XYZ file of C-alpha atoms in Angstrom:
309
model
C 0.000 0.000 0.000
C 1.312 3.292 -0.887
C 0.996 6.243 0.777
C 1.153 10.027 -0.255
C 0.132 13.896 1.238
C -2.785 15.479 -0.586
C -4.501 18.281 0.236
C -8.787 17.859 0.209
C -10.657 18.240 -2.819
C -14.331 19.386 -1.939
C -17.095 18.429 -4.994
C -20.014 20.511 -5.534
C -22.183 17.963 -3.171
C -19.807 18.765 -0.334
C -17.725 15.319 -0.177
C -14.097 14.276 -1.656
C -14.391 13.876 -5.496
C -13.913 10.250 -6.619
C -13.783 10.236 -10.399
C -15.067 7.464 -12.086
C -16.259 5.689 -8.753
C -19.817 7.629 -9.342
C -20.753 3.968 -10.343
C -20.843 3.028 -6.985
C -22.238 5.617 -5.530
C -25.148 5.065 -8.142
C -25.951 1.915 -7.833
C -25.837 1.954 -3.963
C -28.529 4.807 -3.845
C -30.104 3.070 -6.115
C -30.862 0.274 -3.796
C -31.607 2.462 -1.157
C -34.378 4.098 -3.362
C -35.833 1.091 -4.505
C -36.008 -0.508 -1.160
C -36.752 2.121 0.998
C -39.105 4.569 -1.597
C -40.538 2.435 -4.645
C -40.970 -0.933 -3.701
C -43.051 0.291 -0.600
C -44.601 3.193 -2.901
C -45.840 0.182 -5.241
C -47.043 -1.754 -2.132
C -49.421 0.696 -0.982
C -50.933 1.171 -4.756
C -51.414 -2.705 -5.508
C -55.353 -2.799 -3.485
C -56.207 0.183 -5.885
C -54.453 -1.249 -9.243
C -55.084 -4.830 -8.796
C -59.041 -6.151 -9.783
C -61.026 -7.535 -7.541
C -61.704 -11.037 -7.087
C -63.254 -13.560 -4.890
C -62.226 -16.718 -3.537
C -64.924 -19.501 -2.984
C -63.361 -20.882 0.468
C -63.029 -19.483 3.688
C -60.390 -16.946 3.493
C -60.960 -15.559 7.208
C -59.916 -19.086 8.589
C -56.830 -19.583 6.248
C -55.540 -16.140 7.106
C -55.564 -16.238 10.984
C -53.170 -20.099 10.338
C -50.909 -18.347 7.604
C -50.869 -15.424 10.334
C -49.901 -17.348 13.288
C -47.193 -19.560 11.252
C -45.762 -16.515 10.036
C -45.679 -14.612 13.168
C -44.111 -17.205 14.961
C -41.385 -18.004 12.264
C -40.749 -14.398 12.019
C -40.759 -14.058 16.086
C -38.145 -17.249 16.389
C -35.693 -15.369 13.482
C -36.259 -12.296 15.031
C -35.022 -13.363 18.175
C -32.032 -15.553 17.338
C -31.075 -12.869 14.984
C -31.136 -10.406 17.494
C -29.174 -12.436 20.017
C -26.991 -12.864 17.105
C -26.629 -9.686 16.770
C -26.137 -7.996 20.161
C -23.578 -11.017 20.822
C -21.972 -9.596 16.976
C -21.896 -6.143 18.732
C -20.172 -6.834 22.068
C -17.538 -8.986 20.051
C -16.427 -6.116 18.397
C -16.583 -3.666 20.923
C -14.183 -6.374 23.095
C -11.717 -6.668 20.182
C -11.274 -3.077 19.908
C -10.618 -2.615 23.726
C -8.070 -5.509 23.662
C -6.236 -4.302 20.520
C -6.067 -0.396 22.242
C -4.787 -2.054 25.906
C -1.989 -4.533 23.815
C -0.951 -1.560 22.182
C -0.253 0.104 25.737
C 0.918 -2.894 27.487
C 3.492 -3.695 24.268
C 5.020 -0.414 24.162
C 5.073 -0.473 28.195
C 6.905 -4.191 28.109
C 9.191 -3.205 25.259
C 9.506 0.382 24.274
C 11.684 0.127 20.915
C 8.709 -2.509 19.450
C 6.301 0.115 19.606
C 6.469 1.685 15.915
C 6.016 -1.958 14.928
C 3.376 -2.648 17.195
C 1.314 0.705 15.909
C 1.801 -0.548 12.486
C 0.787 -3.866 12.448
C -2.481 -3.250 14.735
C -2.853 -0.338 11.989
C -2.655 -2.420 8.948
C -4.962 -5.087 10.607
C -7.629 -2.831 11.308
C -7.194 -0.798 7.718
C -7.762 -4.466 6.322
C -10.890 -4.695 8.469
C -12.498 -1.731 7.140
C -11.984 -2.982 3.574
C -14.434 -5.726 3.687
C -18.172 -6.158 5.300
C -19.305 -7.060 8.655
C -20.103 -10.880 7.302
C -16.592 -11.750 6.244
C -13.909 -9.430 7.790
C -12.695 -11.853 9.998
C -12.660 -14.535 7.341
C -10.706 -12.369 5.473
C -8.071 -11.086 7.747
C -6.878 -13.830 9.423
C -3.533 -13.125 7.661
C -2.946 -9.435 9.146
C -4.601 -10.789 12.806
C -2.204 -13.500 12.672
C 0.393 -10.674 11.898
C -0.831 -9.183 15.714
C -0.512 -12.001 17.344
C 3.030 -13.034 16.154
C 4.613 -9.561 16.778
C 3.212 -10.102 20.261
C 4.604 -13.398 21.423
C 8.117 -12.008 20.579
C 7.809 -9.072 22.602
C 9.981 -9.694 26.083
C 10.833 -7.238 28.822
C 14.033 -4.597 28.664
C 14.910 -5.512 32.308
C 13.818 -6.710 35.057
C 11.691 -4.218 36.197
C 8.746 -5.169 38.313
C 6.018 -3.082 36.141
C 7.091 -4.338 32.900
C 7.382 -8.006 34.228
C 3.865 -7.345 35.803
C 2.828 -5.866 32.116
C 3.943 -9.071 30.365
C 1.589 -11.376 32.017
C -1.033 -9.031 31.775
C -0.235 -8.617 27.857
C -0.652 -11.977 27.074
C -3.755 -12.677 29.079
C -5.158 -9.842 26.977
C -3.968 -11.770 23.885
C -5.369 -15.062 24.874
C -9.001 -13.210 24.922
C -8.255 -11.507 21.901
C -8.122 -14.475 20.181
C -11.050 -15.816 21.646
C -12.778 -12.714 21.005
C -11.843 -13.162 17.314
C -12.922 -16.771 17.368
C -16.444 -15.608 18.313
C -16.595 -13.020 15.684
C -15.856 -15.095 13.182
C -19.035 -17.748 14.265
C -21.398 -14.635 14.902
C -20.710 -12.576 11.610
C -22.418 -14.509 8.819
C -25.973 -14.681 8.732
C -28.478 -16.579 11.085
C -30.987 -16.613 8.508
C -30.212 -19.100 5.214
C -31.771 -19.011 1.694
C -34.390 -21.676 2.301
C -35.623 -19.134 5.335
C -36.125 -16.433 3.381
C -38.061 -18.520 0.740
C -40.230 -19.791 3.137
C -41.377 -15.959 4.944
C -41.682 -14.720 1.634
C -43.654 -17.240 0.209
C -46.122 -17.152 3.477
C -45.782 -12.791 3.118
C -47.195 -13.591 -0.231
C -49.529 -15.706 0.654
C -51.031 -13.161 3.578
C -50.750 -10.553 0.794
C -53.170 -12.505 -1.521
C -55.561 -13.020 1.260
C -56.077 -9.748 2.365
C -56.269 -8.640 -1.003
C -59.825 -10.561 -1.149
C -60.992 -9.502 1.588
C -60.592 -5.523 0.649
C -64.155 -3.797 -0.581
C -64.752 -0.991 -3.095
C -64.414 1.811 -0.549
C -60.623 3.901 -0.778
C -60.391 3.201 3.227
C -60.757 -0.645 2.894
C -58.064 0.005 0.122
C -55.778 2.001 2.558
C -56.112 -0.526 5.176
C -55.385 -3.353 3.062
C -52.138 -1.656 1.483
C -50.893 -0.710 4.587
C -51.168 -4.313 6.154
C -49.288 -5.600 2.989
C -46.879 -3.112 3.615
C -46.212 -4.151 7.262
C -45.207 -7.828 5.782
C -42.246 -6.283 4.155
C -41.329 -3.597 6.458
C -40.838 -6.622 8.922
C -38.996 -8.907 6.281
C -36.976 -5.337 5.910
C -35.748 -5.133 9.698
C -34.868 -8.748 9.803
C -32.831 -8.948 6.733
C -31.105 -5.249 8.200
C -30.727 -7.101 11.817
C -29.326 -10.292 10.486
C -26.833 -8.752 7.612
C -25.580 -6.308 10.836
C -26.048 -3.250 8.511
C -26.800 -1.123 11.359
C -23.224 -1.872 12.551
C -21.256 -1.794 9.956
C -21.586 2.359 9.595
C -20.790 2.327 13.407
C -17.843 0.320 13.144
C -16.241 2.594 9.738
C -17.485 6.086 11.613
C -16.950 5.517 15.307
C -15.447 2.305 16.555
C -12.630 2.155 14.149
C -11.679 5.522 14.508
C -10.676 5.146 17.755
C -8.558 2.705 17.465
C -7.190 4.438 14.731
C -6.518 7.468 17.873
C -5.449 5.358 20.446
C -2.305 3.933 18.717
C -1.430 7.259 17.013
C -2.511 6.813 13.372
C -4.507 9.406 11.553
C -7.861 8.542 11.145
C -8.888 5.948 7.862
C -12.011 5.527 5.773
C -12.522 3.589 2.377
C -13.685 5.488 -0.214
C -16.611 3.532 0.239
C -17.483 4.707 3.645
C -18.089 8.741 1.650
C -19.373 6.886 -1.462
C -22.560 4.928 0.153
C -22.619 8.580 2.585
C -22.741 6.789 6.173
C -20.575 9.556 7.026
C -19.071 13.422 6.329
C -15.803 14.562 5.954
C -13.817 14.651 9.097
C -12.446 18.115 10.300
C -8.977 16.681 11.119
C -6.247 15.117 8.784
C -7.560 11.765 7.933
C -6.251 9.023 5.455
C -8.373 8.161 2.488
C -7.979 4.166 0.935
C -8.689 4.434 -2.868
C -9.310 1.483 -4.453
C -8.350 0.608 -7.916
C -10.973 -2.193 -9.239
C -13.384 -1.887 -6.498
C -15.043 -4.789 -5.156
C -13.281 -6.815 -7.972
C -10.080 -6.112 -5.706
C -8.851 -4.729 -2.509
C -5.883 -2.963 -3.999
C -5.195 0.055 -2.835
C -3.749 3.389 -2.304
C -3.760 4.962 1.231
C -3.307 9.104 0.379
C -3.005 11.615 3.542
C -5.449 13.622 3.080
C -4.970 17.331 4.897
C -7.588 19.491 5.946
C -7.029 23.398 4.733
């Protein structure tokens, strides 16, 4: 990775200019529009635009058993992928911690490893960044690995009480990093498989169907019926945000990461991507700026300086 001073370039929407990476920025508001504007847009308007039709059998009865399977599927996901989740969230948070008190332990046990130390936790965590909640740690096992090497060579410069004292402590904080890391690497991927999915949609689809024969003539009965069809997939929504950790990942690239970033002594870092998909705004301090060359093909990089004037 190379790295180089620049000095900010502001675009006319008040972010870094990033060429010909406009793609990406496209297609990921894009997404956001369709799932968050059209698709529930086109939800509300399908009791007016769809005819009306009648079913011969006794839709009252089939809708109250579709109802109750699908709450309780939907209740069971919810809660393991909350658990999931929360578990996800206190992972990271303990990773973090133990990287920033290694740092601080390693310098304290051997002073001249320190640079070394910064740098390695720094290019572990830059790696982190690159790559989603769901497979980070499946993906950086090289640079973690780099971590935990540098600090089973680290041994005190005397004999010292505090730094003999600071060596035991170190590598009980390294035995629950790893741990730590274990656990993040069984809670990142998704509780909720393929086959789940097809089964809550097809029942969503089902309720939808339903309730669309049960809706009268009158706009209200209309309203009613789009905004119950509307609930199914605000719900299938929040699950599939909850179980893919997307309300993390912004935390970890804006807050969490950062610092770390501050505690060893590095400048701030964001991926391009972290301005492109807008989770956050320019920093008001010197930050460093990873620009990808063939993003997501690769993870090949430049890491520029960037300096606030």
């Amino acid at each position: 990775m190379k790295q180089k001073n620049i000095k900010i370039k502001i675009s006319a929407r008040g972010g870094p200019a990033f060429g010909g990476k406009t793609k990406i920025m496209k297609k990921y508001t894009f997404k956001k529009i369709l799932t968050k504007i059209i698709i529930p847009i086109v939800l509300l308007a399908l009791p007016f635009v769809v005819p009306y039709y009648v079913v011969e059998f006794d839709v009252s009865t089939l809708s109250s058993i579709f109802s109750l399977i699908f709450a309780i599927l939907v209740g069971f996901f919810f809660a393991t992928a909350t658990t999931n989740y929360l578990n996800f969230q206190t992972y990271l948070a303990d990773e973090g911690a133990y990287l920033i008190s290694l740092y601080n332990l390693g310098k304290l046990v051997q002073p001249s490893v320190t640079k070394r130390l910064r740098d390695t936790i720094d290019a572990y965590y830059i790696a982190v960044l690159d790559y989603s909640l769901m497979e980070f740690a499946e993906k950086t096992r090289k640079e973690f690995q780099a971590v935990i090497d540098l600090l089973d060579t680290i041994e005190p410069t005397d004999d010292k009480k505090m730094r003999i004292a600071a060596l035991s402590y170190m590598h009980e904080t390294k035995s629950n990093l790893v741990k730590t890391f274990r656990s993040i690497t069984f809670t990142s991927p998704c509780v909720i498989k393929g086959l789940h999915w097809f089964i809550l949609i097809v029942l969503a689809v089902i309720l939808s169907l339903l309730l669309m024969s049960l809706r009268t003539e009158e706009i209200l009965s209309g309203i009613v019926t789009g905004v119950m069809i509307l609930s199914l997939y605000l719900i299938l929504f929040l699950l599939r945000e909850v179980d893919n950790n997307n309300f993390l990942e912004e935390q970890l690239a804006c807050e969490d990461a950062q610092n770390i970033f501050e505690a060893i002594g590095k400048p701030r870092y964001y991926p391009e991507t972290t301005f492109l998909k807008g989770w956050t705004k320019i920093p008001n301090v010197d930050y460093r700026l990873g620009v990808y060359k063939n993003y997501p093909q690769s993870m090949e990089k430049k890491i520029k300086l960037v300096r606030r004037v």
